Amino acid sequence: MIDRQDRLGRAFYARPTLSVARDLLGQRLVRRLDGQLVEGRIVEVEAYIGREDAASHAHGGLTERNAAMFGPPGHAYVYFIYGMHHCFNIVTEREGYPAAVLVRALEPLTGIQAMRERREGRPDRELTNGPAKLCYALDIGRELDGADLVEGSELWVERGERVDEERIMSGTRINVRGDKRALSAPWRFWIRDHPYVSK
DNA sequence: CTCTCGATGCGCT
DNA sequence: GCGCATCGAGAGA
């Protein structure tokens, strides 16, 4: 029963990254943990597109760390940052072209108790309202770097409620470095007024 | 509520 | 060695 019919397929991810990023809003990220499903609705994302994007980890070319970004679409790119956190991305476009969508925030849907246990002492509002926080809540670590979200059984995305076009906001990405173009590109997308969008 | 700052490991130059 | 696609504690308002 792991593979439900509404799982997003390869074709969803093999499209222009900005389209994938917008369309991921409202979809459900599903994690299998101890035989239980833990799910959250995607409410905030950021796009990282091509080697020309000075804010992208792929800017300097292919390395061991960013290899998943150069791989086929629909796979995870998980990286370790600031010496203590993980962040989760979904690879987009065609193999060989480095692009991905960083998932920045979720709204907890099911398995909330399991998330609370992994995020002990935090109020519910802070379970998954940040890219590293959601990785703690869903136990996403480097062992999932490169994992296939289309064929795999640990982590995938299912179709969720459609988000009204009017509720989709965009703006510049958070905490990125780079050139003027990277700093001004409106490649962050979120659901307007959603309580789980990061701060 | 907002702002500042330290933690902490590793990939890359 | 440097610098990071972050988080949480603590201080102040």
PDB file of C-alpha atoms (C1' of nucleotides) in Angstrom:
ATOM      1  CA  MET A   1       0.000   0.000   0.000  1.00  0.00           C
ATOM      2  CA  ILE A   2       3.024   2.250  -0.122  1.00  0.00           C
ATOM      3  CA  ASP A   3       2.599   3.184  -3.761  1.00  0.00           C
ATOM      4  CA  ARG A   4      -0.632   5.114  -3.902  1.00  0.00           C
ATOM      5  CA  GLN A   5      -2.064   6.216  -7.178  1.00  0.00           C
ATOM      6  CA  ASP A   6      -1.650   9.936  -6.687  1.00  0.00           C
ATOM      7  CA  ARG A   7       2.123   9.890  -6.429  1.00  0.00           C
ATOM      8  CA  LEU A   8       3.700  12.461  -8.754  1.00  0.00           C
ATOM      9  CA  GLY A   9       5.543  10.881 -11.686  1.00  0.00           C
ATOM     10  CA  ARG A  10       8.767  11.617 -13.520  1.00  0.00           C
ATOM     11  CA  ALA A  11       7.087  13.929 -16.032  1.00  0.00           C
ATOM     12  CA  PHE A  12       6.035  16.303 -13.256  1.00  0.00           C
ATOM     13  CA  TYR A  13       9.658  16.986 -12.318  1.00  0.00           C
ATOM     14  CA  ALA A  14      11.080  16.959 -15.855  1.00  0.00           C
ATOM     15  CA  ARG A  15       9.835  20.470 -16.588  1.00  0.00           C
ATOM     16  CA  PRO A  16      11.118  24.028 -16.191  1.00  0.00           C
ATOM     17  CA  THR A  17      12.113  24.519 -12.573  1.00  0.00           C
ATOM     18  CA  LEU A  18       9.986  27.595 -11.930  1.00  0.00           C
ATOM     19  CA  SER A  19       6.883  25.673 -13.045  1.00  0.00           C
ATOM     20  CA  VAL A  20       7.770  22.721 -10.860  1.00  0.00           C
ATOM     21  CA  ALA A  21       8.397  25.021  -7.901  1.00  0.00           C
ATOM     22  CA  ARG A  22       4.995  26.725  -8.148  1.00  0.00           C
ATOM     23  CA  ASP A  23       3.215  23.457  -8.788  1.00  0.00           C
ATOM     24  CA  LEU A  24       4.798  21.810  -5.752  1.00  0.00           C
ATOM     25  CA  LEU A  25       2.894  24.210  -3.493  1.00  0.00           C
ATOM     26  CA  GLY A  26      -0.051  22.328  -2.008  1.00  0.00           C
ATOM     27  CA  GLN A  27       1.345  18.875  -2.804  1.00  0.00           C
ATOM     28  CA  ARG A  28       2.017  16.427   0.010  1.00  0.00           C
ATOM     29  CA  LEU A  29       5.504  15.283   0.947  1.00  0.00           C
ATOM     30  CA  VAL A  30       5.254  11.755   2.338  1.00  0.00           C
ATOM     31  CA  ARG A  31       7.877   9.991   4.473  1.00  0.00           C
ATOM     32  CA  ARG A  32       7.745   6.376   5.614  1.00  0.00           C
ATOM     33  CA  LEU A  33       9.085   6.187   9.172  1.00  0.00           C
ATOM     34  CA  ASP A  34       8.961   3.018  11.250  1.00  0.00           C
ATOM     35  CA  GLY A  35       6.200   1.647   9.045  1.00  0.00           C
ATOM     36  CA  GLN A  36       4.133   4.757   9.588  1.00  0.00           C
ATOM     37  CA  LEU A  37       3.454   7.557   7.118  1.00  0.00           C
ATOM     38  CA  VAL A  38       4.386  11.100   8.085  1.00  0.00           C
ATOM     39  CA  GLU A  39       3.058  13.754   5.728  1.00  0.00           C
ATOM     40  CA  GLY A  40       3.207  17.488   5.264  1.00  0.00           C
ATOM     41  CA  ARG A  41       1.751  19.917   2.766  1.00  0.00           C
ATOM     42  CA  ILE A  42       4.378  21.912   0.867  1.00  0.00           C
ATOM     43  CA  VAL A  43       3.794  25.624   1.541  1.00  0.00           C
ATOM     44  CA  GLU A  44       7.133  27.283   0.671  1.00  0.00           C
ATOM     45  CA  VAL A  45       9.865  26.487  -1.884  1.00  0.00           C
ATOM     46  CA  GLU A  46      12.844  28.048  -3.675  1.00  0.00           C
ATOM     47  CA  ALA A  47      14.183  27.339  -7.173  1.00  0.00           C
ATOM     48  CA  TYR A  48      17.887  26.962  -8.022  1.00  0.00           C
ATOM     49  CA  ILE A  49      18.407  26.912 -11.759  1.00  0.00           C
ATOM     50  CA  GLY A  50      21.501  26.076 -13.765  1.00  0.00           C
ATOM     51  CA  ARG A  51      25.197  26.801 -13.396  1.00  0.00           C
ATOM     52  CA  GLU A  52      24.542  30.455 -14.228  1.00  0.00           C
ATOM     53  CA  ASP A  53      22.615  30.843 -10.955  1.00  0.00           C
ATOM     54  CA  ALA A  54      25.318  32.220  -8.663  1.00  0.00           C
ATOM     55  CA  ALA A  55      23.321  31.202  -5.575  1.00  0.00           C
ATOM     56  CA  SER A  56      23.162  27.563  -6.621  1.00  0.00           C
ATOM     57  CA  HIS A  57      25.434  24.878  -5.262  1.00  0.00           C
ATOM     58  CA  ALA A  58      25.913  23.899  -8.912  1.00  0.00           C
ATOM     59  CA  HIS A  59      27.414  27.287  -9.773  1.00  0.00           C
ATOM     60  CA  GLY A  60      30.962  26.006  -9.503  1.00  0.00           C
ATOM     61  CA  GLY A  61      30.260  22.896 -11.543  1.00  0.00           C
ATOM     62  CA  LEU A  62      29.860  19.224 -10.699  1.00  0.00           C
ATOM     63  CA  THR A  63      31.284  18.004  -7.394  1.00  0.00           C
ATOM     64  CA  GLU A  64      30.672  14.990  -5.220  1.00  0.00           C
ATOM     65  CA  ARG A  65      28.390  16.985  -2.944  1.00  0.00           C
ATOM     66  CA  ASN A  66      26.091  18.450  -5.601  1.00  0.00           C
ATOM     67  CA  ALA A  67      26.099  15.436  -7.933  1.00  0.00           C
ATOM     68  CA  ALA A  68      22.384  14.754  -7.427  1.00  0.00           C
ATOM     69  CA  MET A  69      21.554  18.164  -8.904  1.00  0.00           C
ATOM     70  CA  PHE A  70      23.115  17.034 -12.186  1.00  0.00           C
ATOM     71  CA  GLY A  71      21.233  13.734 -12.136  1.00  0.00           C
ATOM     72  CA  PRO A  72      17.783  12.758 -13.397  1.00  0.00           C
ATOM     73  CA  PRO A  73      14.662  14.637 -12.269  1.00  0.00           C
ATOM     74  CA  GLY A  74      12.487  13.387  -9.440  1.00  0.00           C
ATOM     75  CA  HIS A  75      15.387  12.504  -7.173  1.00  0.00           C
ATOM     76  CA  ALA A  76      16.298  14.051  -3.812  1.00  0.00           C
ATOM     77  CA  TYR A  77      19.274  16.352  -3.295  1.00  0.00           C
ATOM     78  CA  VAL A  78      20.028  16.470   0.426  1.00  0.00           C
ATOM     79  CA  TYR A  79      22.946  18.492   1.752  1.00  0.00           C
ATOM     80  CA  PHE A  80      24.518  19.176   5.139  1.00  0.00           C
ATOM     81  CA  ILE A  81      24.978  22.819   6.085  1.00  0.00           C
ATOM     82  CA  TYR A  82      26.297  25.016   8.950  1.00  0.00           C
ATOM     83  CA  GLY A  83      27.841  21.987  10.547  1.00  0.00           C
ATOM     84  CA  MET A  84      24.530  20.702  11.908  1.00  0.00           C
ATOM     85  CA  HIS A  85      21.556  20.941   9.572  1.00  0.00           C
ATOM     86  CA  HIS A  86      20.229  19.147   6.516  1.00  0.00           C
ATOM     87  CA  CYS A  87      18.183  20.655   3.700  1.00  0.00           C
ATOM     88  CA  PHE A  88      16.019  18.801   1.195  1.00  0.00           C
ATOM     89  CA  ASN A  89      15.670  19.572  -2.503  1.00  0.00           C
ATOM     90  CA  ILE A  90      13.866  17.943  -5.411  1.00  0.00           C
ATOM     91  CA  VAL A  91      15.834  17.686  -8.664  1.00  0.00           C
ATOM     92  CA  THR A  92      14.170  19.064 -11.798  1.00  0.00           C
ATOM     93  CA  GLU A  93      14.619  19.364 -15.583  1.00  0.00           C
ATOM     94  CA  ARG A  94      16.724  17.023 -17.674  1.00  0.00           C
ATOM     95  CA  GLU A  95      19.648  14.921 -16.569  1.00  0.00           C
ATOM     96  CA  GLY A  96      22.891  16.845 -16.998  1.00  0.00           C
ATOM     97  CA  TYR A  97      21.286  20.235 -16.331  1.00  0.00           C
ATOM     98  CA  PRO A  98      21.714  21.127 -12.627  1.00  0.00           C
ATOM     99  CA  ALA A  99      18.475  22.446 -11.143  1.00  0.00           C
ATOM    100  CA  ALA A 100      16.390  21.762  -8.058  1.00  0.00           C
ATOM    101  CA  VAL A 101      13.651  23.045  -5.778  1.00  0.00           C
ATOM    102  CA  LEU A 102      14.482  23.551  -2.094  1.00  0.00           C
ATOM    103  CA  VAL A 103      11.513  22.662   0.115  1.00  0.00           C
ATOM    104  CA  ARG A 104      11.491  25.387   2.780  1.00  0.00           C
ATOM    105  CA  ALA A 105       8.334  24.691   4.770  1.00  0.00           C
ATOM    106  CA  LEU A 106       5.532  22.205   5.314  1.00  0.00           C
ATOM    107  CA  GLU A 107       2.194  22.197   7.088  1.00  0.00           C
ATOM    108  CA  PRO A 108       2.040  18.997   9.185  1.00  0.00           C
ATOM    109  CA  LEU A 109      -0.836  16.778   8.036  1.00  0.00           C
ATOM    110  CA  THR A 110      -0.457  13.247   9.381  1.00  0.00           C
ATOM    111  CA  GLY A 111       1.939  11.645  11.818  1.00  0.00           C
ATOM    112  CA  ILE A 112       2.041  14.885  13.765  1.00  0.00           C
ATOM    113  CA  GLN A 113       2.752  13.050  16.997  1.00  0.00           C
ATOM    114  CA  ALA A 114       5.833  11.469  15.415  1.00  0.00           C
ATOM    115  CA  MET A 115       6.976  14.919  14.329  1.00  0.00           C
ATOM    116  CA  ARG A 116       6.514  16.270  17.856  1.00  0.00           C
ATOM    117  CA  GLU A 117       8.648  13.471  19.217  1.00  0.00           C
ATOM    118  CA  ARG A 118      11.426  14.252  16.743  1.00  0.00           C
ATOM    119  CA  ARG A 119      11.132  17.987  17.540  1.00  0.00           C
ATOM    120  CA  GLU A 120      10.781  17.674  21.296  1.00  0.00           C
ATOM    121  CA  GLY A 121       9.969  20.843  23.172  1.00  0.00           C
ATOM    122  CA  ARG A 122       8.956  22.859  20.120  1.00  0.00           C
ATOM    123  CA  PRO A 123       5.487  24.328  19.657  1.00  0.00           C
ATOM    124  CA  ASP A 124       3.534  22.827  16.751  1.00  0.00           C
ATOM    125  CA  ARG A 125       3.993  26.007  14.764  1.00  0.00           C
ATOM    126  CA  GLU A 126       7.725  25.341  14.664  1.00  0.00           C
ATOM    127  CA  LEU A 127       7.665  21.680  13.688  1.00  0.00           C
ATOM    128  CA  THR A 128       8.258  22.212   9.974  1.00  0.00           C
ATOM    129  CA  ASN A 129       8.417  25.965   9.223  1.00  0.00           C
ATOM    130  CA  GLY A 130      11.977  25.950   7.899  1.00  0.00           C
ATOM    131  CA  PRO A 131      14.138  23.865   5.547  1.00  0.00           C
ATOM    132  CA  ALA A 132      16.217  22.238   8.280  1.00  0.00           C
ATOM    133  CA  LYS A 133      13.312  21.920  10.707  1.00  0.00           C
ATOM    134  CA  LEU A 134      11.282  19.827   8.289  1.00  0.00           C
ATOM    135  CA  CYS A 135      14.275  17.566   7.773  1.00  0.00           C
ATOM    136  CA  TYR A 136      14.358  16.895  11.525  1.00  0.00           C
ATOM    137  CA  ALA A 137      10.593  16.313  11.637  1.00  0.00           C
ATOM    138  CA  LEU A 138      10.684  13.869   8.718  1.00  0.00           C
ATOM    139  CA  ASP A 139      14.086  12.381   9.567  1.00  0.00           C
ATOM    140  CA  ILE A 140      15.598  13.366   6.235  1.00  0.00           C
ATOM    141  CA  GLY A 141      19.379  12.984   6.222  1.00  0.00           C
ATOM    142  CA  ARG A 142      22.193  12.387   3.805  1.00  0.00           C
ATOM    143  CA  GLU A 143      21.274   8.751   3.353  1.00  0.00           C
ATOM    144  CA  LEU A 144      18.399  10.070   1.243  1.00  0.00           C
ATOM    145  CA  ASP A 145      20.685  12.143  -0.989  1.00  0.00           C
ATOM    146  CA  GLY A 146      20.011  10.905  -4.522  1.00  0.00           C
ATOM    147  CA  ALA A 147      16.936   8.882  -3.506  1.00  0.00           C
ATOM    148  CA  ASP A 148      14.353   8.403  -6.254  1.00  0.00           C
ATOM    149  CA  LEU A 149      11.053  10.016  -5.263  1.00  0.00           C
ATOM    150  CA  VAL A 150       9.220   8.341  -8.151  1.00  0.00           C
ATOM    151  CA  GLU A 151      10.237   4.723  -7.590  1.00  0.00           C
ATOM    152  CA  GLY A 152      11.452   4.780  -3.984  1.00  0.00           C
ATOM    153  CA  SER A 153       9.578   3.679  -0.884  1.00  0.00           C
ATOM    154  CA  GLU A 154      11.068   5.994   1.751  1.00  0.00           C
ATOM    155  CA  LEU A 155      10.094   9.433   0.488  1.00  0.00           C
ATOM    156  CA  TRP A 156       7.826  10.726  -2.279  1.00  0.00           C
ATOM    157  CA  VAL A 157       5.282  13.404  -3.232  1.00  0.00           C
ATOM    158  CA  GLU A 158       1.539  12.930  -3.717  1.00  0.00           C
ATOM    159  CA  ARG A 159      -0.969  15.194  -5.348  1.00  0.00           C
ATOM    160  CA  GLY A 160      -2.625  17.512  -2.839  1.00  0.00           C
ATOM    161  CA  GLU A 161      -5.257  20.190  -2.834  1.00  0.00           C
ATOM    162  CA  ARG A 162      -4.923  22.677  -5.623  1.00  0.00           C
ATOM    163  CA  VAL A 163      -3.690  26.110  -4.565  1.00  0.00           C
ATOM    164  CA  ASP A 164      -5.500  29.149  -5.967  1.00  0.00           C
ATOM    165  CA  GLU A 165      -3.286  31.119  -8.317  1.00  0.00           C
ATOM    166  CA  GLU A 166      -4.072  34.243  -6.283  1.00  0.00           C
ATOM    167  CA  ARG A 167      -2.669  32.707  -3.148  1.00  0.00           C
ATOM    168  CA  ILE A 168       0.742  31.990  -4.677  1.00  0.00           C
ATOM    169  CA  MET A 169       3.292  34.648  -3.753  1.00  0.00           C
ATOM    170  CA  SER A 170       6.850  35.047  -5.010  1.00  0.00           C
ATOM    171  CA  GLY A 171       9.907  36.974  -3.905  1.00  0.00           C
ATOM    172  CA  THR A 172      13.670  36.829  -3.594  1.00  0.00           C
ATOM    173  CA  ARG A 173      15.335  33.826  -2.024  1.00  0.00           C
ATOM    174  CA  ILE A 174      16.362  33.824   1.614  1.00  0.00           C
ATOM    175  CA  ASN A 175      19.966  33.878   2.868  1.00  0.00           C
ATOM    176  CA  VAL A 176      21.537  33.402  -0.532  1.00  0.00           C
ATOM    177  CA  ARG A 177      24.835  34.923  -1.716  1.00  0.00           C
ATOM    178  CA  GLY A 178      25.801  35.612  -5.293  1.00  0.00           C
ATOM    179  CA  ASP A 179      25.655  38.279  -7.955  1.00  0.00           C
ATOM    180  CA  LYS A 180      22.992  40.889  -8.532  1.00  0.00           C
ATOM    181  CA  ARG A 181      20.914  38.579 -10.689  1.00  0.00           C
ATOM    182  CA  ALA A 182      20.877  35.808  -8.103  1.00  0.00           C
ATOM    183  CA  LEU A 183      19.964  38.218  -5.323  1.00  0.00           C
ATOM    184  CA  SER A 184      17.093  39.812  -7.248  1.00  0.00           C
ATOM    185  CA  ALA A 185      15.561  36.734  -8.902  1.00  0.00           C
ATOM    186  CA  PRO A 186      12.031  36.154  -7.519  1.00  0.00           C
ATOM    187  CA  TRP A 187      12.520  32.423  -7.244  1.00  0.00           C
ATOM    188  CA  ARG A 188      10.986  31.867  -3.815  1.00  0.00           C
ATOM    189  CA  PHE A 189       7.329  30.830  -3.799  1.00  0.00           C
ATOM    190  CA  TRP A 190       4.931  30.455  -0.902  1.00  0.00           C
ATOM    191  CA  ILE A 191       1.250  30.261  -0.053  1.00  0.00           C
ATOM    192  CA  ARG A 192      -0.028  33.663   1.057  1.00  0.00           C
ATOM    193  CA  ASP A 193      -0.693  34.116   4.777  1.00  0.00           C
ATOM    194  CA  HIS A 194       0.100  30.496   5.491  1.00  0.00           C
ATOM    195  CA  PRO A 195       1.052  30.024   9.167  1.00  0.00           C
ATOM    196  CA  TYR A 196       3.785  27.489   8.405  1.00  0.00           C
ATOM    197  CA  VAL A 197       5.815  29.629   5.990  1.00  0.00           C
ATOM    198  CA  SER A 198       9.325  30.237   7.410  1.00  0.00           C
ATOM    199  CA  LYS A 199      10.299  33.543   8.998  1.00  0.00           C
TER     200      LYS A 199
ATOM    201  C1'  DC B   1       7.187  40.768  18.666  1.00  0.00           C
ATOM    202  C1'  DT B   2      12.408  41.854  16.557  1.00  0.00           C
ATOM    203  C1'  DC B   3      17.241  41.593  16.376  1.00  0.00           C
ATOM    204  C1'  DT B   4      21.902  39.630  17.181  1.00  0.00           C
ATOM    205  C1'  DC B   5      24.968  36.051  17.629  1.00  0.00           C
ATOM    206  C1'  DG B   6      27.188  31.510  18.482  1.00  0.00           C
ATOM    207  C1'  DA B   7      27.183  26.652  17.311  1.00  0.00           C
ATOM    208  C1'  DT B   8      29.582  23.275  14.403  1.00  0.00           C
ATOM    209  C1'  DG B   9      31.386  20.022  10.367  1.00  0.00           C
ATOM    210  C1'  DC B  10      32.840  19.719   6.060  1.00  0.00           C
ATOM    211  C1'  DG B  11      33.353  20.744   1.030  1.00  0.00           C
ATOM    212  C1'  DC B  12      35.949  23.421  -1.666  1.00  0.00           C
ATOM    213  C1'  DT B  13      39.858  26.890  -2.994  1.00  0.00           C
TER     214       DT B  13
ATOM    215  C1'  DG C   1      41.429  28.093   6.298  1.00  0.00           C
ATOM    216  C1'  DC C   2      36.873  30.138   4.798  1.00  0.00           C
ATOM    217  C1'  DG C   3      32.212  30.309   4.468  1.00  0.00           C
ATOM    218  C1'  DC C   4      27.943  28.310   4.330  1.00  0.00           C
ATOM    219  C1'  DA C   5      20.276  27.671   0.558  1.00  0.00           C
ATOM    220  C1'  DT C   6      19.963  27.495   9.408  1.00  0.00           C
ATOM    221  C1'  DC C   7      18.307  27.370  14.014  1.00  0.00           C
ATOM    222  C1'  DG C   8      17.489  28.649  18.748  1.00  0.00           C
ATOM    223  C1'  DA C   9      18.653  31.268  22.857  1.00  0.00           C
ATOM    224  C1'  DG C  10      18.818  35.542  24.851  1.00  0.00           C
ATOM    225  C1'  DA C  11      18.125  40.522  25.140  1.00  0.00           C
ATOM    226  C1'  DG C  12      15.411  44.452  24.435  1.00  0.00           C
ATOM    227  C1'  DA C  13      11.035  46.919  23.366  1.00  0.00           C
TER     228       DA C  13
END
